[in-house]
Tab-separated table of C-alpha atoms in Angstrom:
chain	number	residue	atom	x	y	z
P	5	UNK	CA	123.216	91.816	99.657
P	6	UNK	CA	126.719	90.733	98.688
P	7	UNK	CA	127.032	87.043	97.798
P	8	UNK	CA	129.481	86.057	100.642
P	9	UNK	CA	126.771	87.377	103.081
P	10	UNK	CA	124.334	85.171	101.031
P	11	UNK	CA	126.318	82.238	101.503
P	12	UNK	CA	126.812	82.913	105.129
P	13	UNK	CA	122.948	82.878	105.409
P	14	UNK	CA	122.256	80.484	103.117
P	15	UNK	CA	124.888	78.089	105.281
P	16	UNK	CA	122.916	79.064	108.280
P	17	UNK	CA	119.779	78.232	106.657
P	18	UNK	CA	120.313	74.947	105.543
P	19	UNK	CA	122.338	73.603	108.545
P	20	UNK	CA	119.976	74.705	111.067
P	21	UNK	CA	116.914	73.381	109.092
P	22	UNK	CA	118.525	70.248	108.334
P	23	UNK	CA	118.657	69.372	111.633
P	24	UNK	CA	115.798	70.803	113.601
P	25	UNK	CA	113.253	69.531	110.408
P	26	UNK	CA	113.317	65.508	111.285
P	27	UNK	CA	112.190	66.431	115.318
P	28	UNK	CA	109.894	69.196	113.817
P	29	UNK	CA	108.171	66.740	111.581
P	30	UNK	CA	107.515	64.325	114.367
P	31	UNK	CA	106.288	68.001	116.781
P	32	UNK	CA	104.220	68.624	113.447
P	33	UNK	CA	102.571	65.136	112.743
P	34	UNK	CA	101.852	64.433	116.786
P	35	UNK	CA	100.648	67.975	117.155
P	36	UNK	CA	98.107	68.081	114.741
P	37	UNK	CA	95.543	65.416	116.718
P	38	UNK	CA	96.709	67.314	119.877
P	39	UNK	CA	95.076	70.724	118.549
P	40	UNK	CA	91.451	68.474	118.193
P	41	UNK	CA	92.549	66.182	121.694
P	42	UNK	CA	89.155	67.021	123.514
P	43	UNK	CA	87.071	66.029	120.120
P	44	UNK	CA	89.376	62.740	119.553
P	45	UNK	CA	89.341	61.916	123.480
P	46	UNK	CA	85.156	61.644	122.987
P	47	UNK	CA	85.442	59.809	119.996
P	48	UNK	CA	88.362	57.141	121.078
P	49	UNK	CA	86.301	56.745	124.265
P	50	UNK	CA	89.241	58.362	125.821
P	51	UNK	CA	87.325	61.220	127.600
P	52	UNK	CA	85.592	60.238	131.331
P	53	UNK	CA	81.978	60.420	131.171
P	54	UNK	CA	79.864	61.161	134.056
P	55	UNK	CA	76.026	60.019	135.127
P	56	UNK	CA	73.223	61.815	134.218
P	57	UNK	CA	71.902	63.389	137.360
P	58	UNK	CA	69.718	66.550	137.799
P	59	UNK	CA	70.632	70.004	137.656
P	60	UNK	CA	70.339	70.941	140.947
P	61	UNK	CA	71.876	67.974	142.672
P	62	UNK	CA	74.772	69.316	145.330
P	63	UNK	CA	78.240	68.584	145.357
P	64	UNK	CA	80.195	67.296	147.918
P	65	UNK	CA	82.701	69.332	150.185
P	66	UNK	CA	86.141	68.806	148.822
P	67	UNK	CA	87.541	66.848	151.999
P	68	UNK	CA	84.680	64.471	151.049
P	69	UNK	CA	86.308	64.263	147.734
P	70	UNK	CA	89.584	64.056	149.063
P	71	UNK	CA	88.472	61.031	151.157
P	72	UNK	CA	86.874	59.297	147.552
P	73	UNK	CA	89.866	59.515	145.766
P	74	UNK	CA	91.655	57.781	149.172
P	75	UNK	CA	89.397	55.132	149.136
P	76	UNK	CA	89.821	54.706	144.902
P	77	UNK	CA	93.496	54.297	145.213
P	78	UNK	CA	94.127	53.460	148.756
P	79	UNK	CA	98.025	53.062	149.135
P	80	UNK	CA	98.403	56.981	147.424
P	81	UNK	CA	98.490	60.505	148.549
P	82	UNK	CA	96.318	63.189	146.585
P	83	UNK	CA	98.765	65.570	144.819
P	84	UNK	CA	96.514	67.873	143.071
P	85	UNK	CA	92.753	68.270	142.586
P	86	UNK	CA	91.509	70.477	140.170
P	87	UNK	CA	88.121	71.859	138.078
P	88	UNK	CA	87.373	70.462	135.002
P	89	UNK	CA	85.846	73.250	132.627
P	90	UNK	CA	84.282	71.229	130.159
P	91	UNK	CA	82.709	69.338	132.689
P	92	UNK	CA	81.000	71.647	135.971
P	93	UNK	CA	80.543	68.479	137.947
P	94	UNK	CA	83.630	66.810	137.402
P	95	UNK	CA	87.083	67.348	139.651
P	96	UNK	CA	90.445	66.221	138.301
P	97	UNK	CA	92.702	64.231	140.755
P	98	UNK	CA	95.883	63.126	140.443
P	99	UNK	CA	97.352	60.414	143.223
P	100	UNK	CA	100.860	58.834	143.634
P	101	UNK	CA	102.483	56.928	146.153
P	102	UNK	CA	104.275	59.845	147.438
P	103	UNK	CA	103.384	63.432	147.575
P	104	UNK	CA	106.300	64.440	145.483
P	105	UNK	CA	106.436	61.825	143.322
P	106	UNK	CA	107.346	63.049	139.730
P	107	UNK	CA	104.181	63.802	137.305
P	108	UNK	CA	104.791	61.095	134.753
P	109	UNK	CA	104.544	58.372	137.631
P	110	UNK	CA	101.267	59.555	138.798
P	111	UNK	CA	98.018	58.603	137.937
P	112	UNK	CA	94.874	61.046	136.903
P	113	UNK	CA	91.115	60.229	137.271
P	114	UNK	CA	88.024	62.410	137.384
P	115	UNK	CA	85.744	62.488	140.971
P	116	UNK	CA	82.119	62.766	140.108
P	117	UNK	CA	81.777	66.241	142.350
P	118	UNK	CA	78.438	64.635	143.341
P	119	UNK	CA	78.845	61.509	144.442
P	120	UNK	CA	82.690	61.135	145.081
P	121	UNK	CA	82.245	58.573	142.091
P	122	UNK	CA	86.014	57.904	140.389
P	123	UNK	CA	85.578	58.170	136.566
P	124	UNK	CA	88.938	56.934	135.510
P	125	UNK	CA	90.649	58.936	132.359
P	126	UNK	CA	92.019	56.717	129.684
P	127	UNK	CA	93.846	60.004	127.494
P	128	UNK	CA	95.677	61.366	131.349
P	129	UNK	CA	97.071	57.572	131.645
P	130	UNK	CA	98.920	56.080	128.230
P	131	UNK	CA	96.053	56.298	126.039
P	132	UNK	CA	96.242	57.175	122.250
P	133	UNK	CA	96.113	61.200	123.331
P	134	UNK	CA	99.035	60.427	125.762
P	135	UNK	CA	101.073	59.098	123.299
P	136	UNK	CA	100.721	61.865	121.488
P	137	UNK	CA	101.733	63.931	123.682
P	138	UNK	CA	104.272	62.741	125.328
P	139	UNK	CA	105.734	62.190	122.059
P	140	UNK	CA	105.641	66.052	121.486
P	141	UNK	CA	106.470	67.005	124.473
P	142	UNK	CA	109.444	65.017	125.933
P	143	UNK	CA	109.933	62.031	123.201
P	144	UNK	CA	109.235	59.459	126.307
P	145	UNK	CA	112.736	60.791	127.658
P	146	UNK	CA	112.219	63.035	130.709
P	147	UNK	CA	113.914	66.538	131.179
P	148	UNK	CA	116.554	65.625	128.629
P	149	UNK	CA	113.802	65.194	125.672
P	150	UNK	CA	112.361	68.194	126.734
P	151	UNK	CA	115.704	70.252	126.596
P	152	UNK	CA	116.498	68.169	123.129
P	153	UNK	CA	113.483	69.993	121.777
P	154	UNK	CA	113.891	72.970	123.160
P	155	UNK	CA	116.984	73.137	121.784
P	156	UNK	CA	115.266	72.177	118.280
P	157	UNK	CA	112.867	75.003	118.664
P	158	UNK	CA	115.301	77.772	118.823
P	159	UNK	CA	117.147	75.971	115.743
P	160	UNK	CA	113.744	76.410	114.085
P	161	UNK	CA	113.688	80.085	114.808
P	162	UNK	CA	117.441	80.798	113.630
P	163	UNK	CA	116.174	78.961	110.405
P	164	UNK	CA	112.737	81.260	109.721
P	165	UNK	CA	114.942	84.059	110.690
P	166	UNK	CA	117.630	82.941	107.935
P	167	UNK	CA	114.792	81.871	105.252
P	168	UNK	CA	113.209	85.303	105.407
P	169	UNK	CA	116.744	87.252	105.608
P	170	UNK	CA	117.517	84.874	101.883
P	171	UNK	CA	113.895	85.943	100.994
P	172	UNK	CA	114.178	89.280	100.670
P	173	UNK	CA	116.518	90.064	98.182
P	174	UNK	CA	115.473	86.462	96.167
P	175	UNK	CA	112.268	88.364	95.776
P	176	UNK	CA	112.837	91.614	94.086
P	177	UNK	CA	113.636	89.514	90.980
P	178	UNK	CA	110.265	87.818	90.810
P	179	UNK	CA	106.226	89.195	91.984
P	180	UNK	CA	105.241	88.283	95.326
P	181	UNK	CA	103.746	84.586	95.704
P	182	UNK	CA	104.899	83.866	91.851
P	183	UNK	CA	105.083	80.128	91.366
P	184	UNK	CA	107.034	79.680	87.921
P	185	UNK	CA	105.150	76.329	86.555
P	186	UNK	CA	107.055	76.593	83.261
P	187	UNK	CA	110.692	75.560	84.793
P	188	UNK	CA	111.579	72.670	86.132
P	189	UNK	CA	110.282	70.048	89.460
P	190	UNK	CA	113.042	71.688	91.823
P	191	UNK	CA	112.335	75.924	91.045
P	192	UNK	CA	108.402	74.746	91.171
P	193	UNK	CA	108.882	73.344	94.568
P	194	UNK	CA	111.021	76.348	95.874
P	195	UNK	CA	108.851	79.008	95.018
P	196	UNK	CA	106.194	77.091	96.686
P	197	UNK	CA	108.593	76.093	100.095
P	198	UNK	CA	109.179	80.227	99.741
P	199	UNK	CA	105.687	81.201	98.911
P	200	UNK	CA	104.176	78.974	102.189
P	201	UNK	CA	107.324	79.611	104.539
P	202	UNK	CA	106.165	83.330	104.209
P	203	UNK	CA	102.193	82.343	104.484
P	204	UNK	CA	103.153	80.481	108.218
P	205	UNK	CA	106.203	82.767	108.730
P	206	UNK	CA	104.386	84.679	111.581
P	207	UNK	CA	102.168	81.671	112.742
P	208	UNK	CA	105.615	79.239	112.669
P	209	UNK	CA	107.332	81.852	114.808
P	210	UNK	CA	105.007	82.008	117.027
P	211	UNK	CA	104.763	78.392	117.917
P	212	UNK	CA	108.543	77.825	117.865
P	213	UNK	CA	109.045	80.059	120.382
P	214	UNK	CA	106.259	79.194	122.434
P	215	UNK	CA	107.546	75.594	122.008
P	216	UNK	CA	110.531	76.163	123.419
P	217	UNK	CA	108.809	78.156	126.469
P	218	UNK	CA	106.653	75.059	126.800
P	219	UNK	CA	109.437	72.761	126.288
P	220	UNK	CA	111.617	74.556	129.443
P	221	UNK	CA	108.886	73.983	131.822
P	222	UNK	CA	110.654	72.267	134.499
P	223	UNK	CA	113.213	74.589	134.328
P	224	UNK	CA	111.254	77.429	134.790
P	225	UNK	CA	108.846	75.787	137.563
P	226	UNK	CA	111.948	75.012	139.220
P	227	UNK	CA	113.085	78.623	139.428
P	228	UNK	CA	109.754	79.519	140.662
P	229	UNK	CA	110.518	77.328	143.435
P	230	UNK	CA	113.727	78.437	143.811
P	231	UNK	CA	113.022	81.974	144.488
P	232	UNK	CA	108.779	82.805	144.487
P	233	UNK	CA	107.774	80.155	146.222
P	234	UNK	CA	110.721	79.885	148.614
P	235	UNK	CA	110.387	83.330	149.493
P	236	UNK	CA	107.310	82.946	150.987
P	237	UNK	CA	107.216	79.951	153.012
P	238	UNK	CA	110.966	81.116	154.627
P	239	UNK	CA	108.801	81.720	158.116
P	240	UNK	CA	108.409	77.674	157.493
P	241	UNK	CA	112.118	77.102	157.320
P	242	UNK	CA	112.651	75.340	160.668
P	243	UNK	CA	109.317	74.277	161.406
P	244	UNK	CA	108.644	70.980	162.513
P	245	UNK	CA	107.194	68.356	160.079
P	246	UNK	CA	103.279	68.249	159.149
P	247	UNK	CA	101.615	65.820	161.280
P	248	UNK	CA	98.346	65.879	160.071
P	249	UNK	CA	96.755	68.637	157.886
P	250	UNK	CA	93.636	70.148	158.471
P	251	UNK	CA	90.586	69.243	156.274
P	252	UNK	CA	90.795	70.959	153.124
P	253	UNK	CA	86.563	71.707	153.156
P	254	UNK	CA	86.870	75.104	153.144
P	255	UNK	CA	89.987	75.671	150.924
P	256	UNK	CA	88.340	77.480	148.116
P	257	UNK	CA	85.914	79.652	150.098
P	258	UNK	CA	89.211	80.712	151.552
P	259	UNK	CA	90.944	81.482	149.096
P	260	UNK	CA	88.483	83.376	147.024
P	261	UNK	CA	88.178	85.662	150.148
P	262	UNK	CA	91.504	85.896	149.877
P	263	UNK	CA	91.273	86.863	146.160
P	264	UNK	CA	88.115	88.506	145.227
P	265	UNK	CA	86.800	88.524	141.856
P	266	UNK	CA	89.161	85.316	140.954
P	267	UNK	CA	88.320	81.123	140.506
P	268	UNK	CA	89.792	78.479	141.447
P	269	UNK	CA	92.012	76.196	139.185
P	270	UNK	CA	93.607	73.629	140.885
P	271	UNK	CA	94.559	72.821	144.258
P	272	UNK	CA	98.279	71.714	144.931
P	273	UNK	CA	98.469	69.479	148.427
P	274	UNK	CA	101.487	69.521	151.036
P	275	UNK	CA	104.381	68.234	149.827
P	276	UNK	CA	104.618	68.681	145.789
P	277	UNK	CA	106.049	70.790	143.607
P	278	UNK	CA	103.557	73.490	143.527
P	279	UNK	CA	103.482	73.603	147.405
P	280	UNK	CA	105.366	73.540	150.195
P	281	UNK	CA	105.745	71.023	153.330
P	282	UNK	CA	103.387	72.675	155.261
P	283	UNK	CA	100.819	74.820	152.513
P	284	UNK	CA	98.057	73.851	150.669
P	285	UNK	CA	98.641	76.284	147.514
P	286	UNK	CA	95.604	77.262	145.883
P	287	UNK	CA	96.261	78.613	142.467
P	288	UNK	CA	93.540	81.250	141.505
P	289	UNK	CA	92.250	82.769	137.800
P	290	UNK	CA	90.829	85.259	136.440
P	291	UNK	CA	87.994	85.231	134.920
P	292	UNK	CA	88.651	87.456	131.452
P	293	UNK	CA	90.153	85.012	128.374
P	294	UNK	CA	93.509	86.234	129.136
P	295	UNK	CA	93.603	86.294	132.806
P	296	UNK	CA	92.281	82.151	133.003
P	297	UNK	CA	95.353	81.544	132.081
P	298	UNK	CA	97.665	83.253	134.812
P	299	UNK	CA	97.877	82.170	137.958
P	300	UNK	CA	97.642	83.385	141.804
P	301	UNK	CA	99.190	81.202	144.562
P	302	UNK	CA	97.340	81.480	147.883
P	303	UNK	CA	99.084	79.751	150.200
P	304	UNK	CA	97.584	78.468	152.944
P	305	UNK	CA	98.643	76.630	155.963
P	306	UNK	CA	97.812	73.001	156.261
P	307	UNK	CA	97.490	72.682	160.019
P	308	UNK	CA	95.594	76.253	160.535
P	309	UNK	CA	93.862	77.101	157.563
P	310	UNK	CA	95.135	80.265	157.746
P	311	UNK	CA	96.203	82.542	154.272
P	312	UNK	CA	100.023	82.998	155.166
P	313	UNK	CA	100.917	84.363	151.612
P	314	UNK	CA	99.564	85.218	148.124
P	315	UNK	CA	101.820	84.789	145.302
P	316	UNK	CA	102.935	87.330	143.035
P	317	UNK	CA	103.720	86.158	139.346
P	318	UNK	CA	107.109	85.766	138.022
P	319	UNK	CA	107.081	87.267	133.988
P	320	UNK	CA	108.801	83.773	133.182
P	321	UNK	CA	105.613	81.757	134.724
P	322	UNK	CA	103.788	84.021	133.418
P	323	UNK	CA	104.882	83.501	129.543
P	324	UNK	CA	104.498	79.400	130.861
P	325	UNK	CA	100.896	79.601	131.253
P	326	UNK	CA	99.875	81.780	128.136
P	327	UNK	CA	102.623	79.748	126.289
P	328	UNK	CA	100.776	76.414	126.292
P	329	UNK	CA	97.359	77.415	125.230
P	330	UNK	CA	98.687	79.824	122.456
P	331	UNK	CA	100.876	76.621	121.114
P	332	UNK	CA	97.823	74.735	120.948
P	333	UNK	CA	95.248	77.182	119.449
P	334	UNK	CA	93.187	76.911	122.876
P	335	UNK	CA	92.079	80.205	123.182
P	336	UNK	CA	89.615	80.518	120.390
P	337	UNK	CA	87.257	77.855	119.885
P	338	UNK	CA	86.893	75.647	116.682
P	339	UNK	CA	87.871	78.827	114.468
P	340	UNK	CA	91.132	79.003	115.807
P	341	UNK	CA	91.824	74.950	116.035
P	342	UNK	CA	91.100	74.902	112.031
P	343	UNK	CA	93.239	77.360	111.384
P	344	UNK	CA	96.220	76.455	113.825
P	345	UNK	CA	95.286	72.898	111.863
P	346	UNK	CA	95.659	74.433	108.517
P	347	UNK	CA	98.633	76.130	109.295
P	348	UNK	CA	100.592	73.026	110.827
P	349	UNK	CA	99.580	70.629	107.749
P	350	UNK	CA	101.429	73.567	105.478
P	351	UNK	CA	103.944	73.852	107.699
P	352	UNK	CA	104.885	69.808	107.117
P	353	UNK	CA	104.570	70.729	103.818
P	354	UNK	CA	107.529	73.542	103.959
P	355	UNK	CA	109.607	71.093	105.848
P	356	UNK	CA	109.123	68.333	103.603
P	357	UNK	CA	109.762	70.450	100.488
P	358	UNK	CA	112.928	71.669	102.599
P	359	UNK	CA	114.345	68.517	102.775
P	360	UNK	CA	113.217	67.314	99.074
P	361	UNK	CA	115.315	70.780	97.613
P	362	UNK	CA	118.261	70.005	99.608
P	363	UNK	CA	118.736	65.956	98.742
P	364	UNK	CA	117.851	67.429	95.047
P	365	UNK	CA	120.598	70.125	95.205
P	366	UNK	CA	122.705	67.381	96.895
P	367	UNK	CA	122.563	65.098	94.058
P	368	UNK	CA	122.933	67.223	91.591
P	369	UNK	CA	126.239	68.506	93.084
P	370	UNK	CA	127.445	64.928	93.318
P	371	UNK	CA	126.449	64.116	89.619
P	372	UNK	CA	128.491	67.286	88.503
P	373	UNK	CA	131.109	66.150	90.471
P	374	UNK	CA	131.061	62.681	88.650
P	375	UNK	CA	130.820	64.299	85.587
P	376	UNK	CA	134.284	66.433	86.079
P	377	UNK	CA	135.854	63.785	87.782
């Protein structure tokens, strides 16, 4: 490689990891509890606990649930139930004071499917976990954070793509993963920043990218709204306003007709984002490892209970849904949370040893300077 290329990569390199690495330390640190969030919600006491009750005892028709959560937080709308898989008898709900109020203003609680019983949910409502995650996923600042980070994790992808192009060639002089102990602190600590940037190079990839998926979620929900979802309620266009919608009992026996073979996820009522004015959407799974996390819309109309529409899936919402669980290290038990663990603590360490090389190359070009001057 000729050495003005290098310098045009190594410029690249630097600039672009200089300043993504500040906002990926902070994704770093507050993502590393968020891989272990269901273990840290039980021990924080920030996970809902439900009664011990027998096996067999029934559960309650959703409508009945419906009219629970009313009664817990009497002056809201339900926006969304949902199923809680760590928990068979317990049924997310989320309530605001207005059916498309925006998610951060809403509040989340669990209904004891059994007894209509509200369990409330510390973690879904500024607990510890919530911190954390808002931190990592909008920095407390809305849209704009989100497209701030976004913008971060594509910088972080120019900047693997740079390291590994400056790699390449820096390695034919040297054996693969050689650390050279005899020269001095700041060639120690760049053969390791190389050695573990190449170790995570895959792995850091992989979650930049789906970081930035992640991170343009309102975006992309938005377009799904836009053209999907619009699409299928036009018949609904000039249609008078919902009065009052029919009892939503029945929704998921509906639905499942509807979509044979799948299970339900999580119910989005009239009037928010994930619905129309006049639909209850019911968003269906599979039930392989891969398909739980794509969705089916089944829309169904609030006053008639009828299946107007099922939803085909968009690639873009489709990358959204496997995007978040991949990020996290969801998908493969304990195995895969120590290793997406392991991989994010070395990861702090490459950009901590990134910025330690460049304030070291940074005063030693000022000290030559000095010394010339």
């Amino acid at each position: 490689m000729q050495a003005t290329t290098i310098r045009r990569w190594s410029f690249v390199h630097t600039w672009t990891s200089l300043i993504c690495t500040l906002f990926l330390l902070m994704l770093a640190i507050t993502g590393l509890p968020l891989i272990f969030h269901h273990e840290l919600e039980h021990l924080l006491g920030e996970a809902p606990e439900l009664r011990e009750m027998p096996a067999e005892t029934p559960h309650l028709d959703l409508q009945q649930l419906v009219s629970a959560a009313e009664r817990h937080r009497p002056d809201e709308v339900v926006q969304y139930l949902g199923w809680e898989e760590d928990e068979p008898s317990g049924v997310v709900a989320i309530m605001a004071a207005t059916a498309g109020t925006e998610p951060n203003s809403s509040h989340t609680f669990m209904l004891d499917a059994r007894t209509g019983e509200a369990v409330e949910m510390p973690a879904a409502n500024g607990g510890l976990m919530m911190f954390f995650l808002r931190m990592h996923v909008d920095m407390f600042a809305g849209l704009p954070g989100k497209l701030l980070l976004a913008f971060m994790g594509i910088l972080f992808v120019v900047a693997i793509v740079s390291g590994v192009v400056l790699y390449s060639p820096f390695m034919r002089r040297l054996e693969f993963a050689k650390v050279r102990h005899e020269r001095s602190s700041r060639t120690r600590w760049l053969d390791l920043h190389n050695l573990i940037g190449v170790v995570t190079l895959s792995w850091a990839l992989m979650v930049g990218i789906t970081g930035v998926i992640s991170a343009c979620a309102d975006l992309l929900i938005e377009a799904w709204r836009t053209e999907s979802l619009a699409a299928l309620v036009e018949p609904y266009r000039n249609a008078p306003p919902l009065v009052d919608a029919a009892p939503a009992s029945n929704l998921v026996q509906i639905a499942t007709n509807a979509t044979p073979g799948m299970q339900p996820d999580f119910i989005a009522f009239p009037g928010t984002r994930f619905s129309s004015e006049h639909h209850y959407s019911i968003f269906m799974k599979g039930s392989s490892h891969l398909t739980s996390h794509l969705w089916t819309p089944v829309l169904v109309d609030a006053s008639t209970l009828e299946v107007t529409a099922i939803g085909g899936r968009p690639w873009y919402m489709d990358a959204l849904s496997l995007s978040s669980p991949l990020h996290f290290g969801d998908y493969g038990g304990r195995p895969m949370q120590i290793l997406w663990a392991a991989l994010d603590v070395l990861t702090i360490v490459v950009l901590g040893s990134g910025l330690y090389l460049w304030w070291v190359r940074r005063r030693g070009a000022t000290s030559a300077r000095e010394v010339t001057a």
